[in-house]
Amino acid sequence: MCGIVGYIGYREAYPIIMKGLQRLEYRGYDSAGIALYDGQTINLTKTPGKVDDLRDKSASISLAGSLGIGHTRWATHGVPNEVNSHPHFSNSGDLVIIHNGIIENYEAIKKELGQRGYVFHSDTDTEVLVNLIEEVKSKEGVKLGKAVQIALNQVVGAYAIAVFDRTKPDEIVVAKLGSPLAIGVGENEFFIASDASPFIEYTNNAVYLEDEEMAVVRLGKEIRLRKIKDDAVAYPMVQELQMNLEAIEKGGYEHFMLKEIYEQPHAIKDTYRGRLRAGEGIIRMAGIDQNLDRFLDANRIIIAACGTSWHAGLVAEYIFEDLARIPVEVEYASEFRYRNPVITDKDVLIAISQSGETADTLAAIKLAKEKGAFVFGVCNVVGSSIARETDAGAYTHAGPEIGVASTKAFTTQITVLTLIALKLAKAKGTIPEERYLEILSEMESIPTLVEKVLETNPHIEIIAEAYKDSPNCLYLGRGYNFPVALEGALKLKEISYIHAEGYPAAEMKHGPIALIDEHMPVIVIATKKGHYEKVVSNIQEIKSRKGKIIAIVTEGDEQVRDLADHVVEIPECSESLSPLLTTIPLQLLSYHIAVMRGCNVDQPRNLAKSVTVE
Ligand code: AGP
């Protein structure tokens, strides 16, 4: 996710854009830039780092101009440095663009433009897009708006863009597909932004573009809205916003955590976008493709991580061994780094980290590299320390995760790890082609299935009310869902401060069942796939001891419904992908309990979003 801001009107653009970028920093903060048209030239400043760094750096340039665009970046292509920051010029220097999204087919377009003499200074997909627009504009002899419409019909991916032409400085052209874009409508002025927070203090009249819509925003004129596909006229609906600033930054959600829970369908889709072509049975991951032999020849895969990322590693252990038949060991990075582990050059270590800055995980990577292992990173922050330290990697495209409690990072990590396991299983021939294609196709249905699970939220809020004062809680799961039980317990612990433990369901009889009584809520993941019947008998053991049972079940399940005190139904899916669904109700349950207990959900006590110390 990135933040985009634009202004065209009678005021000085600079202060409006800079303050607007500050308000959008929650959407991305690894680099920033601004382009201002002062009537003669476009003055462009950009820098790695935060908006404050941009403010410091831009103090040395001409800040005049009532037309401008600005960008705060969450890198997806190209490390966060100055040259990759937005805005980006076209080769002629006449066009300048900002972009939030991912152009999947940018390499093919870049190659084509390169053959036509275009040169590129950055690694970004965005610089390719602005030169494609320039190429269309000059070759077709059309205006900017038409050139944008033609060009966007040649790209595949997601975008919210704002672009203007130095030779026609009375308009900004915007377009949207998959990423948000709002136009603030003022008196003889317009604002462009990823959400309304940059312009709400100037106007609460806004037009939200729909997917596959574009607009030419011209001073003194009505907004001209078009459909990108066929240039058909669309009609802007001006909304009068009632939201306050804070609510807007959270997308209308009360907390970032809830917003990020609800972003998971989009985040999972963004994570497999450009990598997964289920219909063709293709998974493209450069970090794996270029190092496939290291994985296929490996004696084992060691996974090192902390916290929620460690739980994602445990899910990966089931996936890799079940599908790719490669031995996997999952290690707490903090233990691994100090226990003098046996590591050889036949080992592959996968380091999983949302922040890419966790000190213990970074230390585990360095230790493994010293001993000759091949190290692969799964991170959410492009250019982070772990991303730079590993030999290769694959990014989750979850966008910034602001809530301390990891949610969309967990499900996007599992998405990346599942794709890797499937690639290796395919290369090794360890699963039948039919099963391989089935899982690929099911992966593409996961975002829709997650949307369906999110619909259980009101029901989960009612359950939370019944257990918000419990001093303890147990979470049980089997197979792929044992790590999900651990993750559910961690979520509850870290944001509601209720003591919770996760166990393999069968482990109850080896001690923990002594804890069961009428005061102990037990959350059991009892979906139909996997060892369902054994989980049902575990539930009966708990019930006979008066434990309170909250069961996550496959929709239509009557057997567990008769035994449990509460059930949350989720759609059926294969066991290997079920963690992507079963974790959602547990995230929502911990969220609602924490809110009801008056806890600081986004910044729980004693915790930090990134543990960069030992
Ligand atoms: C999980 O909700 C916590 N925020 C924490 O356990 C976190 O997963 C852990 O600190 C690892 O962080 P990383 O993924 O950024 O390395």
XYZ file of C-alpha atoms and ligand atoms in Angstrom:
630
model
C 0.000 0.000 0.000
C 1.235 3.523 -0.690
C -0.265 6.936 -0.109
C -0.940 9.302 -2.994
C -1.874 13.019 -2.766
C -2.490 15.588 -5.506
C -3.721 19.193 -5.649
C -4.842 21.561 -8.378
C -6.438 24.892 -7.510
C -5.710 28.416 -6.300
C -3.697 27.642 -3.190
C -0.015 26.778 -2.855
C 0.131 23.016 -3.386
C 3.199 22.292 -1.258
C 1.778 22.615 2.284
C -1.408 20.768 1.316
C 0.489 17.853 -0.204
C 3.060 17.593 2.581
C 0.429 17.558 5.327
C -1.606 15.112 3.273
C 1.366 12.759 2.951
C 1.893 12.956 6.700
C -1.686 11.770 7.175
C -1.188 8.887 4.760
C 2.054 7.636 6.280
C 0.135 4.756 7.860
C -0.194 3.457 4.298
C 3.512 3.324 3.680
C 6.568 5.064 4.999
C 9.790 3.775 3.462
C 10.277 6.666 1.011
C 8.453 9.791 -0.170
C 8.446 12.393 -2.931
C 6.706 15.491 -4.289
C 6.468 17.132 -7.733
C 5.350 20.779 -8.017
C 4.656 22.703 -11.225
C 5.600 26.351 -10.779
C 4.336 27.538 -14.167
C 7.589 26.786 -15.940
C 9.114 23.603 -14.669
C 8.225 20.594 -12.565
C 10.325 20.637 -9.398
C 10.772 17.102 -8.118
C 12.151 16.061 -4.740
C 12.208 12.552 -3.360
C 14.000 10.685 -0.634
C 14.173 7.367 1.207
C 12.712 7.630 4.667
C 9.663 9.371 6.023
C 7.707 12.460 5.044
C 9.692 14.484 7.572
C 12.845 13.587 5.639
C 11.149 14.814 2.478
C 10.192 18.058 4.214
C 13.801 18.588 5.249
C 15.106 17.811 1.783
C 12.518 19.828 -0.153
C 13.299 22.980 1.821
C 16.120 23.617 -0.677
C 13.935 23.660 -3.786
C 11.352 26.065 -5.176
C 8.111 25.228 -3.353
C 5.913 27.403 -5.556
C 3.032 26.104 -7.614
C -0.674 25.362 -7.380
C -0.373 22.041 -9.147
C 1.401 19.114 -7.559
C 1.430 15.433 -6.629
C 3.075 13.604 -3.757
C 3.632 10.009 -2.681
C 4.591 8.066 0.428
C 5.782 4.606 -0.544
C 5.396 1.029 0.659
C 7.841 -0.611 -1.718
C 6.707 -3.598 -3.758
C 9.138 -3.384 -6.699
C 12.623 -2.039 -6.097
C 14.209 -1.256 -2.756
C 13.190 1.967 -0.981
C 15.857 4.377 -2.241
C 15.693 7.807 -3.869
C 15.600 6.664 -7.472
C 12.745 4.203 -6.831
C 10.678 6.730 -4.897
C 7.717 8.369 -6.574
C 6.826 10.630 -8.408
C 8.365 9.376 -11.651
C 9.013 11.378 -14.829
C 8.471 10.102 -18.367
C 11.546 10.218 -20.596
C 10.527 13.586 -22.065
C 10.151 15.107 -18.607
C 6.680 16.348 -19.555
C 4.690 13.732 -17.670
C 4.956 12.934 -13.991
C 3.087 10.188 -12.133
C 2.381 8.722 -8.699
C 1.016 5.198 -8.290
C -0.307 2.940 -5.565
C -0.574 -0.688 -6.682
C 1.266 -3.384 -8.650
C 1.567 -3.636 -12.449
C 2.042 -7.368 -12.992
C 3.075 -7.265 -16.650
C 5.482 -4.339 -16.337
C 8.542 -6.346 -17.401
C 7.079 -7.176 -20.822
C 6.013 -3.551 -21.329
C 9.442 -2.333 -20.167
C 11.153 -4.565 -22.699
C 8.914 -3.303 -25.504
C 9.505 0.324 -24.573
C 13.224 -0.305 -24.255
C 13.271 -1.524 -27.839
C 11.652 1.789 -28.793
C 14.450 3.725 -27.161
C 12.998 4.426 -23.740
C 15.429 4.384 -20.837
C 14.635 3.608 -17.239
C 16.337 4.956 -14.161
C 14.465 2.982 -11.499
C 13.433 -0.633 -10.846
C 9.797 0.322 -10.506
C 6.726 -0.724 -12.439
C 5.493 2.858 -12.106
C 8.232 4.375 -14.260
C 7.277 1.874 -16.959
C 3.646 2.954 -16.758
C 4.357 6.680 -17.183
C 6.502 5.955 -20.240
C 3.828 3.715 -21.692
C 1.406 6.635 -21.352
C 3.973 8.903 -23.044
C 4.473 6.432 -25.863
C 0.716 6.190 -26.464
C 0.306 9.968 -26.248
C 3.003 10.680 -28.825
C 2.280 7.747 -31.125
C -1.516 8.221 -31.164
C -1.337 12.026 -31.030
C -3.938 12.122 -28.235
C -4.365 14.147 -25.077
C -3.228 12.889 -21.697
C -6.645 11.561 -20.638
C -7.053 9.455 -23.761
C -3.454 8.274 -23.564
C -4.013 7.106 -19.977
C -7.163 5.250 -20.993
C -5.420 3.462 -23.878
C -2.342 2.655 -21.827
C -4.298 1.228 -18.898
C -6.026 -1.178 -21.230
C -2.599 -2.680 -21.827
C -1.642 -3.246 -18.200
C -2.549 -6.071 -15.807
C -2.555 -5.399 -12.098
C -3.816 -2.874 -9.554
C -3.425 0.892 -9.540
C -4.517 4.221 -8.206
C -2.633 6.795 -10.249
C -2.435 10.557 -10.652
C -0.509 11.964 -13.608
C -0.141 15.443 -15.104
C 1.432 16.931 -18.206
C 3.725 19.974 -17.917
C 2.410 21.234 -21.265
C -1.209 21.213 -20.027
C -1.014 22.272 -16.362
C -4.729 22.877 -15.824
C -5.595 19.242 -15.256
C -4.675 16.056 -13.416
C -5.693 12.645 -14.761
C -6.522 9.905 -12.235
C -7.483 6.241 -12.581
C -8.358 3.378 -10.250
C -8.342 -0.403 -10.223
C -7.930 -2.332 -6.987
C -6.366 0.522 -4.979
C -8.402 3.353 -3.438
C -8.653 6.849 -4.917
C -10.758 9.765 -3.730
C -11.233 13.218 -5.273
C -11.913 16.080 -2.880
C -14.180 18.613 -4.568
C -13.610 22.200 -3.395
C -14.554 25.650 -4.648
C -12.396 25.959 -7.803
C -9.923 23.422 -6.465
C -9.568 19.653 -6.442
C -7.734 17.253 -4.169
C -6.623 13.724 -5.078
C -5.817 11.178 -2.356
C -5.836 7.519 -1.303
C -8.465 8.434 1.294
C -10.107 11.627 2.479
C -7.680 12.366 5.338
C -5.493 14.789 3.263
C -8.447 16.974 2.222
C -11.154 16.609 4.891
C -10.091 19.922 6.472
C -10.644 21.744 3.141
C -13.779 20.044 1.894
C -15.993 17.164 2.932
C -17.310 16.713 -0.593
C -15.709 13.694 -2.167
C -15.987 11.484 -5.237
C -14.729 7.941 -4.760
C -13.718 6.342 -8.039
C -14.963 2.827 -8.661
C -12.709 0.144 -10.098
C -11.920 0.631 -13.786
C -12.863 4.285 -13.675
C -10.704 7.248 -14.593
C -11.230 10.990 -14.435
C -9.827 14.149 -15.971
C -9.833 16.703 -13.150
C -9.673 20.159 -14.743
C -9.882 23.534 -13.044
C -13.158 25.339 -13.580
C -14.776 22.243 -15.064
C -16.912 19.403 -13.817
C -15.053 16.153 -13.197
C -15.117 14.100 -16.406
C -15.521 10.482 -15.320
C -14.946 7.639 -17.794
C -14.850 3.828 -17.851
C -11.300 2.769 -18.661
C -12.306 -0.253 -20.688
C -14.450 1.521 -23.311
C -14.212 5.235 -22.507
C -17.930 5.240 -21.714
C -19.150 8.249 -19.757
C -19.662 7.644 -16.039
C -21.318 10.030 -13.609
C -19.477 11.215 -10.482
C -21.460 10.895 -7.276
C -20.348 13.596 -4.828
C -20.620 12.344 -1.249
C -20.732 14.631 1.775
C -18.364 12.986 4.287
C -19.238 12.860 7.970
C -16.136 10.920 9.140
C -13.501 12.639 11.286
C -9.818 12.547 10.493
C -8.851 9.678 12.793
C -11.693 7.507 11.513
C -10.604 8.132 7.941
C -7.012 7.028 8.585
C -8.418 3.784 9.926
C -10.660 3.428 6.929
C -13.688 3.901 9.129
C -12.663 1.059 11.449
C -12.285 1.704 15.174
C -8.764 0.218 15.258
C -6.011 -0.563 12.786
C -6.157 -4.204 13.902
C -9.776 -4.576 12.807
C -9.011 -2.781 9.535
C -6.102 -5.162 8.923
C -8.241 -8.208 9.745
C -10.683 -7.027 7.091
C -7.878 -6.285 4.620
C -6.901 -9.959 4.516
C -8.889 -10.941 1.392
C -7.160 -8.101 -0.476
C -3.773 -8.768 1.119
C -3.867 -12.493 0.281
C -4.853 -11.659 -3.292
C -2.089 -9.074 -3.583
C 0.360 -11.677 -2.252
C -0.409 -14.274 -4.927
C -1.096 -11.660 -7.636
C 1.526 -11.881 -10.374
C 2.759 -15.206 -8.984
C -0.159 -17.623 -9.298
C -1.783 -18.571 -12.616
C -3.959 -21.454 -11.436
C -5.594 -22.072 -14.820
C -2.187 -22.712 -16.351
C -0.795 -24.522 -13.320
C 1.930 -21.879 -12.988
C 3.525 -20.408 -9.862
C 6.208 -17.814 -10.656
C 8.559 -16.852 -7.826
C 11.926 -15.548 -8.967
C 13.576 -16.188 -5.593
C 12.651 -19.863 -5.824
C 13.032 -20.325 -9.580
C 16.583 -18.985 -9.483
C 17.555 -21.210 -6.533
C 15.412 -24.271 -7.130
C 18.311 -26.732 -6.892
C 19.265 -25.477 -3.435
C 15.774 -26.406 -2.271
C 15.520 -29.690 -4.186
C 18.969 -30.848 -3.042
C 18.464 -29.731 0.560
C 18.662 -32.320 3.320
C 16.128 -30.314 5.256
C 14.525 -26.899 5.575
C 15.017 -25.049 8.844
C 12.458 -22.342 9.561
C 13.504 -19.630 12.015
C 11.126 -16.956 13.262
C 9.463 -15.440 16.330
C 5.909 -15.015 17.570
C 3.209 -15.108 14.951
C 5.800 -15.613 12.233
C 6.940 -18.732 14.105
C 3.353 -19.991 14.011
C 3.313 -19.416 10.251
C 6.487 -21.499 10.158
C 4.723 -24.329 11.986
C 1.929 -24.281 9.407
C 4.625 -24.379 6.718
C 6.128 -27.481 8.339
C 2.884 -29.344 7.736
C 2.584 -27.991 4.193
C 6.177 -28.681 3.117
C 6.321 -32.202 4.565
C 2.818 -33.142 3.420
C 3.135 -31.784 -0.133
C 6.854 -31.552 -0.968
C 8.132 -34.373 1.303
C 11.095 -32.254 2.465
C 12.057 -32.593 6.151
C 11.369 -29.366 8.027
C 12.426 -28.173 11.464
C 10.862 -25.052 12.938
C 12.964 -23.104 15.405
C 12.382 -20.167 17.691
C 15.064 -17.868 16.295
C 16.039 -16.816 19.828
C 16.805 -20.435 20.789
C 18.341 -21.421 17.468
C 20.950 -18.692 17.542
C 22.363 -19.775 20.907
C 22.091 -23.563 21.008
C 25.063 -24.249 18.739
C 22.873 -25.975 16.135
C 24.233 -28.420 13.564
C 23.983 -26.612 10.218
C 25.521 -27.695 6.895
C 25.654 -26.367 3.346
C 22.937 -28.883 2.519
C 20.488 -26.959 4.680
C 18.067 -24.256 3.597
C 16.963 -21.806 6.261
C 13.720 -19.890 5.699
C 13.484 -16.786 7.887
C 9.964 -15.410 8.338
C 9.450 -11.873 9.575
C 6.757 -9.232 9.008
C 8.980 -6.321 9.998
C 12.188 -7.770 8.594
C 13.948 -6.242 11.629
C 13.518 -8.823 14.425
C 16.927 -9.089 16.065
C 16.748 -12.792 16.949
C 15.658 -13.756 13.448
C 18.386 -11.624 11.912
C 20.963 -13.304 14.174
C 19.695 -16.752 13.189
C 20.142 -15.838 9.529
C 23.724 -14.691 10.083
C 24.562 -17.879 11.986
C 23.096 -20.071 9.233
C 24.966 -18.153 6.527
C 28.254 -18.481 8.421
C 27.770 -22.261 8.407
C 27.036 -22.409 4.685
C 23.277 -22.764 4.622
C 21.223 -21.111 1.879
C 18.984 -18.501 3.480
C 15.616 -17.443 2.106
C 13.544 -14.626 3.570
C 9.771 -14.151 3.747
C 9.267 -10.515 4.757
C 6.613 -7.841 4.474
C 8.906 -4.808 4.411
C 10.854 -4.336 1.179
C 14.483 -3.495 1.755
C 14.345 -4.398 5.474
C 17.449 -5.730 7.217
C 16.351 -9.365 6.911
C 15.339 -8.882 3.261
C 18.830 -7.526 2.567
C 20.681 -10.150 4.608
C 19.105 -13.232 3.022
C 20.400 -14.867 -0.181
C 16.951 -14.637 -1.793
C 13.382 -14.120 -0.728
C 9.723 -13.532 -1.436
C 7.746 -10.599 -0.101
C 4.276 -10.810 1.344
C 2.321 -7.917 -0.158
C 0.243 -7.321 2.954
C 0.887 -3.592 3.020
C 1.867 -1.841 6.248
C 0.676 -3.674 9.358
C 0.191 -0.975 11.992
C -1.556 -2.953 14.727
C 1.011 -4.592 16.992
C -0.940 -7.842 16.864
C -0.059 -9.525 13.594
C -3.056 -10.576 11.509
C -2.730 -10.036 7.743
C 0.990 -10.731 8.019
C 0.183 -14.238 9.286
C -2.205 -15.132 6.480
C 0.006 -13.646 3.762
C 3.048 -15.479 5.142
C 1.093 -18.735 4.912
C 0.082 -17.796 1.368
C 3.717 -17.306 0.285
C 4.872 -20.488 2.065
C 2.059 -22.507 0.478
C 3.061 -21.290 -2.982
C 6.676 -22.279 -2.285
C 5.654 -25.741 -1.053
C 3.484 -26.251 -4.124
C 6.311 -25.183 -6.436
C 8.667 -27.658 -4.791
C 6.034 -30.420 -4.791
C 5.490 -29.837 -8.506
C 9.233 -29.864 -9.221
C 9.689 -33.070 -7.214
C 6.533 -34.728 -8.475
C 5.496 -35.544 -4.918
C 1.825 -34.790 -5.489
C -0.401 -35.825 -8.410
C -0.888 -33.112 -11.030
C -4.623 -33.192 -10.308
C -4.158 -32.389 -6.609
C -1.603 -29.693 -7.493
C -4.067 -27.978 -9.820
C -6.896 -28.368 -7.299
C -4.958 -26.571 -4.552
C -3.900 -23.815 -6.975
C -7.472 -23.259 -7.983
C -8.641 -23.318 -4.373
C -5.967 -20.762 -3.440
C -7.610 -18.334 -5.876
C -10.918 -18.831 -4.097
C -9.463 -18.099 -0.636
C -10.077 -14.299 -0.680
C -13.782 -14.916 -1.309
C -13.896 -17.576 1.404
C -12.178 -15.210 3.852
C -14.805 -12.561 3.031
C -17.443 -15.152 3.969
C -15.734 -15.933 7.286
C -15.575 -12.201 8.077
C -19.388 -12.164 7.894
C -19.408 -14.134 11.169
C -18.035 -11.066 12.969
C -21.329 -10.010 14.660
C -21.830 -13.563 15.936
C -18.268 -13.648 17.277
C -18.829 -10.342 19.060
C -21.721 -11.953 20.946
C -19.518 -14.892 21.944
C -16.799 -12.479 23.080
C -19.274 -10.820 25.451
C -19.795 -14.160 27.215
C -16.085 -14.808 27.813
C -14.497 -11.381 28.116
C -13.969 -11.834 31.887
C -12.512 -15.347 31.758
C -9.133 -15.422 33.528
C -7.875 -18.258 31.317
C -8.590 -19.829 27.962
C -7.481 -22.947 26.063
C -7.155 -23.294 22.290
C -7.088 -26.720 20.650
C -6.381 -27.844 17.105
C -5.010 -30.824 15.223
C -2.827 -31.173 12.157
C -2.539 -27.980 10.112
C -4.712 -26.273 12.720
C -2.559 -26.998 15.733
C -0.369 -23.938 14.896
C -3.572 -21.936 14.423
C -4.564 -22.845 17.991
C -1.214 -21.502 19.191
C -1.717 -18.329 17.142
C -5.230 -17.834 18.485
C -3.930 -18.092 22.037
C -1.159 -15.586 21.312
C -3.653 -13.080 19.880
C -5.811 -13.279 23.019
C -2.821 -13.024 25.359
C -1.183 -10.056 23.703
C -4.181 -7.762 23.308
C -6.629 -8.731 26.102
C -4.043 -9.837 28.691
C -6.041 -13.020 29.404
C -3.815 -16.044 29.986
C -4.332 -18.430 27.069
C -2.599 -21.561 25.868
C -2.726 -23.497 22.637
C -2.335 -27.271 22.486
C -2.628 -30.135 20.032
C -6.130 -31.408 20.820
C -4.880 -34.880 21.655
C -2.456 -33.420 24.194
C -5.310 -32.563 26.578
C -5.229 -35.993 28.189
C -1.534 -35.598 29.029
C -2.195 -33.002 31.721
C -4.044 -29.857 30.568
C -7.429 -31.580 30.929
C -6.944 -31.139 34.668
C -7.650 -27.461 34.034
C -11.100 -28.083 32.615
C -14.092 -26.992 34.629
C -17.174 -24.825 34.110
C -15.019 -21.679 34.241
C -12.643 -22.693 31.441
C -13.568 -21.623 27.881
C -12.012 -23.957 25.308
C -11.791 -22.852 21.670
C -11.613 -25.931 19.462
C -10.874 -25.909 15.745
C -13.071 -28.779 14.566
C -13.345 -28.408 10.816
C -14.424 -31.417 8.801
C -11.040 -31.997 7.148
C -8.197 -33.712 8.998
C -8.773 -35.769 12.142
C -12.349 -34.585 12.636
C -13.668 -37.604 14.530
C -10.760 -37.493 16.970
C -11.396 -33.814 17.622
C -15.055 -34.616 18.281
C -14.018 -37.114 20.953
C -11.727 -34.465 22.469
C -14.762 -32.169 22.603
C -16.767 -34.855 24.370
C -13.958 -35.235 26.951
C -14.119 -31.489 27.621
C -17.907 -31.441 27.751
C -18.010 -34.261 30.268
C -15.905 -32.058 32.530
C -18.246 -29.067 32.081
C -15.775 -27.054 29.984
C -17.317 -24.236 27.893
C -16.770 -25.058 24.224
C -16.464 -22.591 21.356
C -16.013 -24.610 18.183
C -14.850 -23.448 14.752
C -16.694 -25.832 12.438
C -17.318 -26.460 8.774
C -20.633 -24.930 7.734
C -23.509 -27.387 8.097
C -21.824 -29.374 10.872
C -24.577 -30.689 13.169
C -22.536 -33.155 15.245
C -20.317 -30.566 16.960
C -23.165 -28.089 17.112
C -24.959 -30.502 19.461
C -21.925 -30.683 21.750
C -20.557 -27.129 21.803
C -21.820 -24.066 23.664
C -21.092 -21.888 20.633
C -20.140 -22.664 17.043
C -18.664 -20.459 14.342
C -19.265 -21.887 10.881
C -16.698 -21.417 8.126
C -16.778 -22.581 4.486
C -15.353 -25.982 3.625
C -11.825 -26.056 2.172
C -8.922 -28.483 2.010
C -6.987 -28.998 5.226
C -3.773 -27.582 3.728
C -5.433 -24.195 3.149
C -7.743 -24.250 6.177
C -5.421 -22.146 8.425
C -6.159 -19.185 6.140
C -9.801 -19.443 7.216
C -9.744 -20.899 10.737
C -7.460 -18.133 12.055
C -9.962 -15.379 11.147
C -12.592 -16.105 13.859
C -9.793 -16.338 16.435
C -8.467 -12.916 15.392
C -11.950 -11.418 15.683
C -12.635 -13.114 19.036
C -9.462 -11.741 20.604
C -10.145 -8.309 19.084
C -13.667 -8.030 20.543
C -12.662 -9.366 23.965
C -9.792 -6.853 24.114
C -12.097 -3.965 23.151
C -14.674 -5.038 25.745
C -11.923 -5.140 28.357
C -10.902 -1.587 27.471
C -7.423 -2.638 26.315
C -5.307 -0.635 23.884
C -5.846 -2.961 20.942
C -3.412 -1.394 18.478
C -0.661 -0.774 21.017
C -0.969 -3.365 23.806
C 0.991 -2.804 27.019
C 4.660 -3.938 27.112
C 4.713 -4.741 23.362
C 6.403 -3.227 20.300
C 5.557 -3.806 16.660
C 9.095 -4.776 15.857
C 11.433 -6.339 18.425
C 14.770 -5.064 17.212
C 16.503 -5.879 20.495
C 17.325 -9.248 22.080
C 2.404 -11.128 16.946
O 1.083 -10.640 16.991
C 3.378 -10.185 17.612
N 3.269 -8.882 17.105
C 4.794 -10.747 17.618
O 4.744 -12.051 18.147
C 5.499 -10.822 16.244
O 4.884 -11.797 15.448
C 6.968 -11.203 16.484
O 7.570 -10.198 17.261
C 7.748 -11.393 15.181
O 7.770 -10.177 14.484
P 8.269 -10.196 12.943
O 7.279 -11.043 12.194
O 8.237 -8.767 12.527
O 9.638 -10.794 12.906
